[in-house]
Amino acid sequence: MKNTVVTFKKAKADNMKQSMITAYDYSFAKIFDEAGVNAILVGDSVGMVCLGYEDTLPVTMEDMIHHTAAVARGAKNALVVADMPFMSYQTSVYDAVKNAGRLIKEGRAQCVKLEGGMEVIPQIKAIVDASIPVMAHLGLTPQSVNAFGGFKVQGKSSTAAQKLMDEARAVEAAGAFALVLECVPAKLAKKVSQNIGIPTIGIGAGNGCDGQVLVYQDMLGLFSDFTPKFAKKFADVGLMVRDAVGQYITEVSDGTFPSAEHEFKVDDDIVDTVK
Ligand code: KIV
C-alpha cells in the first residue's frame, strides 16, 4: 500500500508507529521499500555519510534533487521525504516555496522536511499553501550546529523544554503534517507527542514518539566516523562488506575469480580464426 501524508497522519490516530529510514540512492531505496518501511527520508545527512563533509551545511539543492530523484525511482510504496538543505529556505519565504517546489517537481518527492521553529513558521505556511506537505524538525537541528556549539541534546532546561513544546504546537498550527524530534530527552518527547495532533518521528528521542527514523549507515554499521548514542546497530554490514571485498581481492590475485561459471562462451573454431 502506498504511504502518503494522509496515511501517515491517520497512523497516529490508529496508534500505529511509523518507521522511517534514510536513503540516498535507487538500490537502497528499493531494498528499504521492499522491506516495508513507511517512509524514506532523503536527508541532508547525505553530506556527511555519502559526501564526506563534516556537517550538513555544504549540501546544495542540486545534491538534494539528484539524490531525491534516485530514491523516488526506487520507492514504490514508501512516502518519499526530501530534506531542504541549509540556506534553501532560511533566506526568504519565496526561496522556501521555490526550492520546495523543485524537490517535488525535479526530485519527485512527496513532501519536504525543514528544520526550525518560530523562525520558519512563515515558510511552513507558504509551502503548505502551495500544496506541498511539510515535515517539521525540532530539537537538535543539525543545520544550526554552529549556533548550538556542537551536536548536543536539546530541551534540557525548563525554558528550553517549554520552547520545544511551544514550537511543536506552532509548527502543527502552521500546517506541518509530522514532526521530527532529534536528540530530545525521552520524557519530554513523549509529552510533546501526547500534546500535539500530528505524528512525531523520533531520532534519539525515546520510544514515546509516534515513529522512529534512523540514518541507515548508522543502523547497518556502514559509517565509522562516529556513532551517535541513539543509533542501534541492527547489523554490521560494513564488516560483511570488508570480508567480501577481502575475499574478492584474494580470488583476483590467486586467479580463482572469475571461474568458468562467470565467463561468456564462444566456439573454439571462432577463436581459432582470430589472427
Ligand atoms: O538528514 C537527516 O538524515 C535527518 C535525520 C537525522 C532526521 O534529518
XYZ file of N, CA and C and ligand atoms in Angstrom:
833
model
N 0.843 -1.202 0.000
C 0.000 0.000 0.000
C 0.876 1.250 0.000
N 0.512 2.226 -0.846
C 1.299 3.456 -0.917
C 1.099 4.281 0.357
N 2.198 4.633 0.976
C 2.140 5.523 2.138
C 2.063 6.964 1.640
N 1.226 7.745 2.278
C 1.065 9.149 1.905
C 1.052 9.974 3.188
N 0.993 11.277 3.034
C 0.917 12.094 4.256
C -0.397 11.827 4.981
N -1.409 11.384 4.247
C -2.711 11.089 4.869
C -2.609 9.803 5.702
N -1.986 8.766 5.140
C -1.848 7.515 5.902
C -0.934 7.751 7.107
N 0.030 8.634 6.922
C 0.969 8.948 7.999
C 0.232 9.578 9.184
N -0.631 10.557 8.875
C -1.368 11.240 9.949
C -2.381 10.296 10.599
N -3.007 9.455 9.750
C -4.022 8.532 10.265
C -3.389 7.510 11.220
N -2.131 7.163 10.939
C -1.447 6.167 11.763
C -1.397 6.607 13.225
N -1.277 7.917 13.446
C -1.231 8.389 14.846
C -2.576 8.115 15.522
N -3.652 8.420 14.815
C -4.994 8.182 15.369
C -5.195 6.695 15.638
N -4.628 5.861 14.771
C -4.780 4.401 14.920
C -3.727 3.787 15.832
N -2.901 4.656 16.426
C -1.860 4.172 17.346
C -0.878 3.205 16.687
N -0.570 3.462 15.419
C 0.375 2.594 14.704
C 1.667 3.355 14.469
N 2.763 2.845 15.030
C 4.049 3.548 14.919
C 4.589 3.459 13.492
N 5.135 4.568 13.026
C 5.646 4.648 11.661
C 7.179 4.537 11.656
N 7.691 3.781 10.697
C 9.149 3.643 10.588
C 9.637 4.422 9.377
N 10.682 5.198 9.602
C 11.297 5.959 8.506
C 12.795 5.651 8.547
N 13.408 5.640 7.374
C 14.848 5.384 7.289
C 15.388 6.292 6.191
N 16.632 6.667 6.285
C 17.187 7.495 5.214
C 17.597 6.604 4.041
N 17.626 7.193 2.857
C 18.262 6.561 1.689
C 18.692 7.692 0.773
N 19.668 7.394 -0.061
C 20.219 8.445 -0.924
C 20.379 7.965 -2.368
N 20.045 6.681 -2.606
C 20.180 6.172 -3.968
C 19.096 5.144 -4.273
N 19.033 4.755 -5.540
C 17.984 3.859 -6.043
C 18.033 2.480 -5.371
N 19.240 1.881 -5.308
C 19.336 0.485 -4.838
C 18.881 0.342 -3.393
N 19.374 1.222 -2.531
C 18.978 1.120 -1.122
C 17.509 1.507 -0.940
N 17.045 2.500 -1.692
C 15.622 2.869 -1.581
C 14.749 1.665 -1.910
N 15.154 0.912 -2.955
C 14.368 -0.247 -3.381
C 14.358 -1.327 -2.285
N 15.516 -1.578 -1.684
C 15.593 -2.594 -0.621
C 14.721 -2.177 0.568
N 14.839 -0.911 0.987
C 14.075 -0.446 2.165
C 12.582 -0.442 1.868
N 12.240 -0.076 0.641
C 10.835 -0.070 0.227
C 10.287 -1.501 0.264
N 11.073 -2.445 -0.277
C 10.627 -3.844 -0.289
C 10.527 -4.398 1.131
N 11.362 -3.885 2.043
C 11.296 -4.333 3.439
C 10.028 -3.821 4.118
N 9.414 -2.792 3.523
C 8.126 -2.334 4.052
C 8.172 -1.107 4.935
N 9.263 -0.332 4.849
C 9.352 0.872 5.673
C 8.257 1.866 5.235
N 7.727 2.635 6.198
C 6.637 3.567 5.848
C 7.122 4.783 5.056
N 8.309 5.277 5.414
C 8.793 6.495 4.754
C 10.294 6.408 4.553
N 10.756 7.024 3.473
C 12.194 7.136 3.225
C 12.536 8.614 3.211
N 13.495 8.973 4.055
C 13.949 10.364 4.125
C 15.241 10.506 3.329
N 15.197 11.370 2.317
C 16.445 11.731 1.646
C 16.989 12.895 2.479
N 17.769 12.539 3.481
C 18.239 13.533 4.442
C 19.416 14.330 3.896
N 19.570 15.540 4.449
C 20.789 16.277 4.072
C 21.997 15.663 4.788
N 21.744 14.634 5.615
C 22.830 13.803 6.147
C 23.628 13.180 5.002
N 23.079 13.198 3.787
C 23.835 12.759 2.604
C 25.210 13.422 2.571
N 25.261 14.666 3.056
C 26.526 15.409 3.047
C 27.590 14.732 3.895
N 27.157 14.154 5.024
C 28.126 13.527 5.925
C 28.385 12.061 5.545
N 27.303 11.280 5.355
C 27.502 9.836 5.192
C 27.836 9.416 3.761
N 27.497 10.248 2.780
C 27.829 9.896 1.381
C 28.923 10.785 0.801
N 28.912 12.066 1.167
C 29.827 13.005 0.505
C 31.053 13.337 1.355
N 31.046 12.905 2.623
C 32.243 13.054 3.457
C 32.457 14.429 4.060
N 31.428 15.293 4.078
C 31.571 16.589 4.750
C 31.491 16.376 6.263
N 32.004 17.346 7.031
C 31.964 17.159 8.491
C 30.620 17.572 9.097
N 29.798 18.284 8.334
C 28.432 18.589 8.766
C 27.562 18.696 7.518
N 26.289 19.080 7.711
C 25.355 19.078 6.572
C 25.332 20.417 5.823
N 26.081 21.390 6.292
C 25.950 22.750 5.755
C 26.329 22.910 4.274
N 27.313 22.184 3.755
C 27.663 22.399 2.335
C 26.664 21.809 1.333
N 25.704 21.023 1.796
C 24.800 20.332 0.858
C 23.980 21.351 0.056
N 23.872 21.118 -1.253
C 23.195 22.066 -2.150
C 21.829 21.526 -2.591
N 21.050 22.403 -3.193
C 19.774 21.979 -3.789
C 20.038 20.941 -4.879
N 21.102 21.150 -5.661
C 21.404 20.202 -6.748
C 21.705 18.814 -6.167
N 22.474 18.787 -5.060
C 22.733 17.489 -4.396
C 21.404 16.828 -4.023
N 20.523 17.612 -3.387
C 19.277 17.037 -2.861
C 18.365 16.558 -3.987
N 18.308 17.317 -5.077
C 17.444 16.910 -6.199
C 17.983 15.623 -6.826
N 19.304 15.590 -7.019
C 19.956 14.415 -7.625
C 19.654 13.140 -6.811
N 19.854 13.218 -5.493
C 19.652 12.030 -4.653
C 18.164 11.716 -4.474
N 17.339 12.749 -4.372
C 15.898 12.503 -4.192
C 15.323 11.806 -5.420
N 15.730 12.234 -6.600
C 15.203 11.620 -7.824
C 15.583 10.139 -7.890
N 16.806 9.816 -7.464
C 17.241 8.409 -7.469
C 16.394 7.590 -6.491
N 16.176 8.137 -5.307
C 15.378 7.431 -4.284
C 13.937 7.266 -4.762
N 13.379 8.318 -5.337
C 11.974 8.262 -5.777
C 11.776 7.167 -6.823
N 12.804 6.926 -7.646
C 12.680 5.861 -8.657
C 12.669 4.474 -8.004
N 13.240 4.364 -6.814
C 13.306 3.058 -6.143
C 12.189 2.815 -5.151
N 11.509 3.863 -4.730
C 10.496 3.724 -3.670
C 9.101 3.658 -4.274
N 8.515 2.486 -4.231
C 7.172 2.329 -4.807
C 6.084 2.608 -3.761
N 6.304 2.178 -2.536
C 5.253 2.299 -1.513
C 5.584 3.265 -0.384
N 6.863 3.485 -0.152
C 7.243 4.366 0.963
C 6.994 5.828 0.583
N 6.622 6.601 1.585
C 6.490 8.052 1.415
C 7.899 8.629 1.261
N 8.120 9.397 0.200
C 9.463 9.961 -0.020
C 9.501 11.404 0.494
N 10.365 11.618 1.483
C 10.514 12.922 2.136
C 11.877 13.491 1.744
N 11.905 14.715 1.238
C 13.196 15.312 0.854
C 13.542 16.448 1.797
N 14.773 16.421 2.286
C 15.246 17.487 3.176
C 15.537 18.749 2.386
N 15.169 19.885 2.949
C 15.564 21.166 2.344
C 16.929 21.532 2.923
N 17.934 21.719 2.051
C 19.283 21.964 2.576
C 19.452 23.372 3.147
N 20.525 23.528 3.882
C 20.875 24.797 4.536
C 20.850 25.951 3.526
N 20.163 27.016 3.884
C 20.047 28.254 3.092
C 19.145 28.116 1.862
N 18.360 27.023 1.812
C 17.399 26.918 0.698
C 16.037 27.439 1.127
N 15.854 27.732 2.433
C 14.550 28.215 2.922
C 14.693 29.292 3.999
N 15.855 29.381 4.635
C 16.034 30.373 5.707
C 16.040 31.800 5.145
N 16.472 31.938 3.889
C 16.703 33.259 3.300
C 15.420 34.046 3.054
N 14.354 33.369 2.627
C 13.075 34.069 2.408
C 11.959 33.054 2.185
N 10.740 33.532 2.328
C 9.571 32.678 2.064
C 9.553 32.300 0.579
N 9.927 33.257 -0.277
C 9.958 32.990 -1.721
C 10.917 31.830 -2.026
N 12.142 31.932 -1.483
C 13.130 30.860 -1.719
C 12.592 29.516 -1.220
N 11.939 29.556 -0.052
C 11.433 28.316 0.548
C 10.424 27.640 -0.382
N 9.475 28.402 -0.897
C 8.440 27.803 -1.762
C 9.067 27.333 -3.070
N 9.944 28.156 -3.626
C 10.572 27.819 -4.908
C 11.400 26.523 -4.771
N 12.196 26.451 -3.712
C 13.059 25.273 -3.557
C 12.280 24.032 -3.141
N 11.234 24.214 -2.331
C 10.375 23.058 -2.007
C 9.753 22.543 -3.299
N 9.330 23.451 -4.145
C 8.738 23.064 -5.433
C 9.709 22.281 -6.297
N 10.978 22.667 -6.283
C 11.975 21.945 -7.089
C 12.148 20.500 -6.590
N 12.084 20.321 -5.264
C 12.248 18.958 -4.725
C 11.070 18.064 -5.122
N 9.913 18.684 -5.296
C 8.732 17.915 -5.726
C 8.770 17.704 -7.249
N 8.997 18.780 -7.996
C 8.945 18.722 -9.466
C 10.117 17.953 -10.064
N 11.329 18.282 -9.619
C 12.523 17.666 -10.219
C 12.953 16.424 -9.451
N 12.789 16.439 -8.120
C 13.215 15.291 -7.309
C 12.134 14.238 -7.183
N 10.870 14.612 -7.422
C 9.714 13.719 -7.316
C 9.482 13.222 -5.885
N 9.860 14.060 -4.899
C 9.493 13.758 -3.503
C 8.003 14.009 -3.343
N 7.424 13.451 -2.268
C 6.001 13.716 -1.992
C 5.826 14.808 -0.955
N 6.903 15.116 -0.251
C 6.835 16.164 0.765
C 8.266 16.592 1.096
N 8.384 17.704 1.817
C 9.715 18.190 2.182
C 9.837 18.264 3.699
N 11.073 18.261 4.165
C 11.339 18.456 5.598
C 12.242 19.665 5.744
N 11.939 20.481 6.736
C 12.835 21.605 7.038
C 12.991 21.736 8.550
N 14.112 22.328 8.937
C 14.468 22.438 10.356
C 14.066 23.800 10.919
N 13.665 23.796 12.201
C 13.449 25.074 12.877
C 12.039 25.231 13.414
N 11.891 26.244 14.288
C 10.609 26.502 14.943
C 10.000 27.825 14.517
N 9.865 28.749 15.496
C 9.160 30.017 15.237
C 9.696 30.752 14.005
N 11.018 30.689 13.811
C 11.630 31.473 12.734
C 11.262 30.970 11.334
N 10.740 29.753 11.236
C 10.379 29.237 9.903
C 8.869 29.025 9.748
N 8.089 29.551 10.675
C 6.624 29.404 10.573
C 6.092 30.012 9.265
N 6.532 31.222 8.867
C 6.024 31.763 7.592
C 6.373 30.861 6.405
N 7.560 30.263 6.446
C 7.962 29.355 5.352
C 7.064 28.109 5.332
N 6.814 27.527 6.512
C 5.964 26.315 6.560
C 4.582 26.640 5.991
N 4.011 27.768 6.449
C 2.661 28.136 5.976
C 2.645 28.306 4.458
N 3.652 29.000 3.922
C 3.663 29.283 2.481
C 3.865 28.002 1.666
N 4.709 27.107 2.133
C 4.942 25.855 1.388
C 3.659 25.005 1.416
N 3.038 24.935 2.589
C 1.786 24.166 2.703
C 0.702 24.792 1.823
N 0.658 26.137 1.758
C -0.326 26.823 0.894
C -0.098 26.497 -0.577
N 1.151 26.132 -0.918
C 1.443 25.740 -2.301
C 1.157 24.253 -2.526
N 0.446 23.642 -1.582
C 0.055 22.216 -1.659
C 1.235 21.265 -1.553
N 2.267 21.704 -0.873
C 3.413 20.814 -0.633
C 3.435 20.488 0.864
N 3.241 19.201 1.205
C 3.248 18.852 2.635
C 4.640 19.039 3.254
N 4.624 19.494 4.512
C 5.887 19.790 5.215
C 6.009 18.930 6.480
N 7.162 18.297 6.618
C 7.539 17.633 7.874
C 8.467 18.615 8.590
N 8.130 18.955 9.832
C 8.971 19.883 10.591
C 10.052 19.103 11.337
N 11.000 19.809 11.915
C 12.140 19.152 12.584
C 12.608 20.066 13.719
N 12.488 19.580 14.957
C 12.881 20.364 16.142
C 13.847 19.553 17.016
N 14.375 20.214 18.040
C 15.349 19.571 18.924
C 16.726 19.905 18.395
N 17.560 18.863 18.236
C 18.862 19.096 17.607
C 18.628 19.219 16.103
N 18.758 20.417 15.610
C 18.583 20.661 14.175
C 19.995 20.877 13.616
N 20.533 19.864 12.918
C 21.966 19.884 12.573
C 22.414 21.092 11.747
N 21.476 21.725 11.017
C 21.890 22.908 10.247
C 22.246 24.077 11.177
N 21.879 23.981 12.468
C 22.216 25.032 13.437
C 23.407 24.636 14.295
N 24.226 23.698 13.789
C 25.332 23.177 14.601
C 26.247 24.291 15.121
N 26.473 25.322 14.315
C 27.356 26.407 14.764
C 26.706 27.227 15.870
N 25.390 27.432 15.773
C 24.682 28.185 16.813
C 24.612 27.380 18.115
N 24.462 26.049 17.992
C 24.379 25.188 19.192
C 25.758 24.938 19.812
N 26.815 25.189 19.046
C 28.164 24.903 19.539
C 28.462 23.410 19.545
N 27.849 22.657 18.638
C 28.108 21.214 18.526
C 26.806 20.439 18.448
N 26.920 19.123 18.257
C 25.735 18.261 18.182
C 25.361 17.858 19.606
N 24.396 18.589 20.207
C 24.082 18.376 21.628
C 22.598 18.087 21.842
N 22.297 17.324 22.892
C 20.900 17.067 23.275
C 20.233 18.398 23.606
N 18.982 18.566 23.150
C 18.260 19.827 23.344
C 17.113 19.639 24.348
N 16.608 20.756 24.879
C 15.400 20.723 25.719
C 15.658 20.261 27.129
N 16.854 20.533 27.663
C 17.175 20.005 28.999
C 16.811 20.956 30.133
N 16.683 22.262 29.863
C 16.246 23.180 30.924
C 14.734 23.358 30.788
N 14.076 23.906 31.836
C 12.622 24.042 31.711
C 12.264 25.086 30.661
N 13.118 26.115 30.482
C 12.850 27.112 29.436
C 12.941 26.454 28.058
N 13.995 25.664 27.874
C 14.194 25.014 26.569
C 13.092 23.980 26.312
N 12.671 23.293 27.374
C 11.618 22.279 27.220
C 10.295 22.947 26.831
N 9.978 24.063 27.479
C 8.730 24.778 27.154
C 8.784 25.316 25.717
N 9.989 25.818 25.337
C 10.154 26.349 23.969
C 9.887 25.228 22.946
N 10.391 24.043 23.253
C 10.174 22.923 22.338
C 8.679 22.619 22.198
N 7.979 22.588 23.348
C 6.526 22.322 23.314
C 5.803 23.412 22.516
N 6.168 24.685 22.769
C 5.513 25.803 22.066
C 5.762 25.716 20.561
N 6.995 25.360 20.208
C 7.331 25.307 18.777
C 6.660 24.108 18.094
N 6.514 23.010 18.840
C 5.814 21.844 18.278
C 4.364 22.231 17.969
N 3.737 22.962 18.902
C 2.345 23.396 18.656
C 2.296 24.380 17.481
N 3.314 25.227 17.396
C 3.325 26.247 16.338
C 3.508 25.618 14.947
N 4.394 24.618 14.835
C 4.574 24.012 13.501
C 3.319 23.234 13.100
N 2.661 22.637 14.083
C 1.390 21.964 13.774
C 0.361 22.990 13.288
N 0.249 24.102 14.014
C -0.730 25.140 13.624
C -0.393 25.724 12.252
N 0.890 25.744 11.902
C 1.301 26.292 10.595
C 0.984 25.323 9.459
N 0.658 24.066 9.801
C 0.235 23.123 8.761
C 1.149 21.933 8.547
N 2.220 21.807 9.348
C 3.105 20.635 9.191
C 2.289 19.356 9.436
N 2.596 18.303 8.668
C 1.825 17.046 8.834
C 2.517 16.078 9.783
N 3.780 16.335 10.114
C 4.539 15.461 11.017
C 5.719 16.264 11.548
N 6.340 15.738 12.580
C 7.420 16.476 13.245
C 8.531 15.520 13.661
N 9.732 15.767 13.167
C 10.904 15.009 13.631
C 11.403 15.653 14.926
N 11.643 14.825 15.935
C 12.247 15.294 17.195
C 13.606 14.616 17.319
N 14.667 15.402 17.258
C 16.020 14.821 17.267
C 16.746 15.183 18.558
N 17.323 14.172 19.194
C 18.115 14.352 20.426
C 17.369 15.197 21.457
N 16.229 14.667 21.866
C 15.381 15.311 22.872
C 15.200 14.277 23.992
N 15.277 14.668 25.273
C 15.073 13.682 26.341
C 13.745 12.936 26.153
N 13.777 11.616 26.418
C 12.638 10.748 26.089
C 11.327 11.211 26.740
N 11.410 11.627 28.011
C 10.155 12.006 28.696
C 9.546 13.259 28.077
N 10.413 14.189 27.672
C 9.915 15.421 27.047
C 9.318 15.106 25.670
N 10.001 14.259 24.901
C 9.488 13.898 23.565
C 8.133 13.210 23.688
N 7.975 12.386 24.723
C 6.693 11.690 24.934
C 5.594 12.708 25.241
N 5.933 13.687 26.090
C 4.930 14.691 26.459
C 4.532 15.525 25.240
N 5.510 15.893 24.431
C 5.204 16.652 23.203
C 4.299 15.799 22.311
N 4.651 14.527 22.146
C 3.875 13.627 21.270
C 2.425 13.515 21.740
N 2.248 13.526 23.063
C 0.883 13.388 23.606
C 0.084 14.685 23.515
N 0.795 15.788 23.269
C 0.124 17.092 23.305
C -0.043 17.751 21.942
N 0.311 17.031 20.882
C 0.046 17.576 19.540
C -0.709 16.511 18.730
N -1.352 16.969 17.655
C -2.194 16.058 16.879
C -1.469 15.394 15.724
N -0.276 15.900 15.384
C 0.461 15.306 14.255
C 1.492 14.305 14.784
N 1.852 13.304 13.968
C 2.814 12.303 14.449
C 4.218 12.875 14.655
N 4.842 12.449 15.744
C 6.245 12.801 15.979
C 7.097 11.603 15.553
N 8.203 11.912 14.915
C 9.135 10.866 14.472
C 10.441 11.128 15.210
N 10.817 10.208 16.070
C 11.962 10.438 16.944
C 13.258 9.891 16.383
N 14.330 10.585 16.721
C 15.688 10.068 16.489
C 16.475 10.524 17.706
N 16.798 9.590 18.571
C 17.394 9.967 19.856
C 16.378 10.670 20.732
N 15.108 10.258 20.638
C 14.046 10.918 21.412
C 13.151 9.897 22.117
N 13.630 8.684 22.273
C 12.909 7.675 23.048
C 11.720 7.066 22.317
N 11.074 6.085 22.992
C 10.014 5.346 22.296
C 8.614 5.891 22.558
N 8.548 7.091 23.147
C 7.232 7.714 23.317
C 6.805 8.487 22.083
N 7.645 8.489 21.049
C 7.286 9.179 19.797
C 6.351 8.275 18.981
N 5.732 8.863 17.968
C 4.769 8.111 17.149
C 5.454 7.309 16.049
N 6.744 7.483 15.893
C 7.507 6.737 14.908
C 8.979 6.981 15.159
N 9.811 6.350 14.354
C 11.264 6.487 14.513
C 11.909 6.688 13.155
N 13.063 7.338 13.157
C 13.875 7.447 11.953
C 15.325 7.179 12.331
N 16.040 6.494 11.448
C 17.480 6.304 11.628
C 18.184 6.524 10.294
N 19.423 6.950 10.391
C 20.291 7.045 9.212
C 20.795 5.622 8.947
N 20.596 5.112 7.711
C 20.839 3.682 7.506
C 22.295 3.290 7.712
N 23.204 4.207 7.413
C 24.625 3.867 7.633
C 24.894 3.612 9.111
N 24.205 4.341 10.001
C 24.380 4.133 11.444
C 23.816 2.772 11.861
N 22.624 2.431 11.371
C 21.985 1.191 11.853
C 22.557 -0.058 11.200
N 23.318 0.122 10.094
C 23.872 -1.048 9.409
C 25.402 -1.120 9.516
N 25.968 -0.269 10.356
C 27.419 -0.329 10.559
C 28.217 0.087 9.333
N 27.685 1.073 8.594
C 28.360 1.487 7.359
C 29.044 2.841 7.486
N 29.013 3.435 8.669
C 29.631 4.757 8.851
C 30.411 4.717 10.151
N 31.741 4.807 10.045
C 32.543 4.598 11.250
C 33.146 5.890 11.798
N 32.870 7.056 11.176
C 33.483 8.300 11.670
C 33.058 8.573 13.113
N 31.779 8.404 13.411
C 31.293 8.407 14.790
C 29.932 7.723 14.832
N 29.571 7.181 16.000
C 28.261 6.538 16.142
C 27.494 7.252 17.240
N 26.360 7.883 16.906
C 25.582 8.545 17.954
C 25.045 7.529 18.964
N 24.885 7.959 20.228
C 24.404 7.073 21.307
C 23.075 6.401 20.951
N 22.206 7.135 20.212
C 20.864 6.611 19.940
C 20.837 5.600 18.799
N 21.955 5.452 18.075
C 21.916 4.649 16.856
C 22.201 3.187 17.165
N 21.146 2.378 17.237
C 21.340 0.939 17.435
C 21.856 0.323 16.135
N 22.885 -0.538 16.271
C 23.415 -1.206 15.077
C 22.637 -2.514 14.886
N 21.721 -2.537 13.914
C 20.890 -3.722 13.688
C 21.646 -4.808 12.928
N 22.707 -4.429 12.229
C 23.558 -5.407 11.525
C 24.895 -4.740 11.254
N 25.953 -5.572 11.142
C 27.258 -4.996 10.809
C 27.561 -5.285 9.341
N 26.873 -4.546 8.478
C 27.044 -4.761 7.039
C 28.434 -4.294 6.602
N 28.977 -3.301 7.301
C 30.315 -2.817 6.990
C 31.336 -3.953 7.094
N 31.180 -4.768 8.149
C 32.088 -5.908 8.361
C 31.912 -6.927 7.228
N 30.643 -7.188 6.872
C 30.380 -8.140 5.781
C 31.000 -7.648 4.476
N 30.904 -6.332 4.239
C 31.450 -5.760 3.001
C 32.975 -5.895 3.001
N 33.588 -5.574 4.147
C 35.061 -5.686 4.219
C 35.501 -7.130 3.967
N 34.784 -8.110 4.564
C 35.120 -9.533 4.366
C 34.960 -9.920 2.902
N 33.837 -9.495 2.309
C 33.554 -9.872 0.919
C 34.595 -9.269 -0.025
N 34.940 -7.999 0.200
C 35.920 -7.355 -0.689
C 37.302 -7.970 -0.479
N 37.596 -8.350 0.765
C 38.869 -9.027 1.055
C 38.965 -10.338 0.278
N 37.830 -11.082 0.247
C 37.805 -12.367 -0.478
C 37.956 -12.133 -1.988
N 37.313 -11.082 -2.480
C 37.423 -10.712 -3.907
C 38.887 -10.424 -4.259
N 39.553 -9.650 -3.411
C 40.959 -9.292 -3.659
C 41.813 -10.567 -3.716
N 41.559 -11.475 -2.754
C 42.318 -12.732 -2.710
C 42.090 -13.545 -3.987
N 40.802 -13.665 -4.394
C 40.488 -14.507 -5.560
C 40.995 -13.892 -6.864
N 41.035 -12.566 -6.926
C 41.606 -11.921 -8.124
C 43.100 -12.198 -8.162
N 43.750 -12.045 -6.995
C 45.211 -12.192 -7.012
C 45.633 -13.642 -7.213
N 44.813 -14.621 -6.707
C 45.248 -16.016 -6.935
C 44.617 -16.621 -8.199
N 43.837 -15.842 -8.930
C 43.307 -16.293 -10.222
C 42.087 -17.199 -10.126
N 41.496 -17.369 -8.943
C 40.306 -18.235 -8.842
C 39.028 -17.506 -9.235
N 39.075 -16.190 -9.329
C 37.949 -15.417 -9.867
C 38.438 -14.650 -11.088
N 37.732 -14.655 -12.218
C 36.463 -15.366 -12.436
C 36.694 -16.831 -12.813
N 35.752 -17.681 -12.371
C 35.811 -19.092 -12.758
C 34.869 -19.299 -13.941
N 34.793 -20.546 -14.451
C 34.043 -20.836 -15.682
C 32.593 -20.333 -15.618
N 31.964 -20.422 -14.436
C 30.530 -20.038 -14.356
C 30.308 -18.546 -14.577
N 31.370 -17.736 -14.474
C 31.210 -16.290 -14.684
C 31.789 -15.834 -16.022
N 32.067 -16.829 -16.919
C 32.654 -16.493 -18.224
C 31.600 -16.571 -19.320
N 31.802 -15.842 -20.395
C 30.991 -15.988 -21.611
C 31.696 -16.977 -22.535
N 30.891 -17.802 -23.247
C 31.453 -18.867 -24.082
C 31.459 -18.469 -25.563
N 32.412 -19.020 -26.292
C 32.427 -18.906 -27.753
C 33.059 -20.188 -28.295
N 32.634 -20.600 -29.504
C 33.192 -21.840 -30.070
C 34.686 -21.675 -30.350
N 35.450 -22.759 -30.111
C 36.894 -22.709 -30.330
C 37.236 -22.346 -31.747
N 36.410 -22.895 -32.742
C 36.780 -22.619 -34.145
C 36.658 -21.137 -34.480
N 35.817 -20.389 -33.764
C 35.743 -18.927 -33.976
C 37.035 -18.276 -33.490
N 37.423 -18.682 -32.286
C 38.638 -18.095 -31.703
C 39.839 -18.414 -32.579
N 39.836 -19.666 -33.148
C 40.962 -20.100 -33.981
C 41.107 -19.252 -35.256
N 39.975 -18.604 -35.671
C 40.061 -17.776 -36.900
C 40.737 -16.439 -36.624
N 40.861 -16.086 -35.341
C 41.409 -14.765 -34.990
C 42.922 -14.812 -35.090
N 43.506 -13.931 -35.933
C 44.973 -13.949 -36.159
C 45.656 -12.927 -35.252
O 19.324 14.479 7.415
C 18.861 13.541 8.100
O 19.172 12.369 7.913
C 17.903 13.897 9.141
C 17.583 12.832 10.146
C 18.701 12.713 11.095
C 16.281 13.075 10.805
O 17.448 14.982 9.198
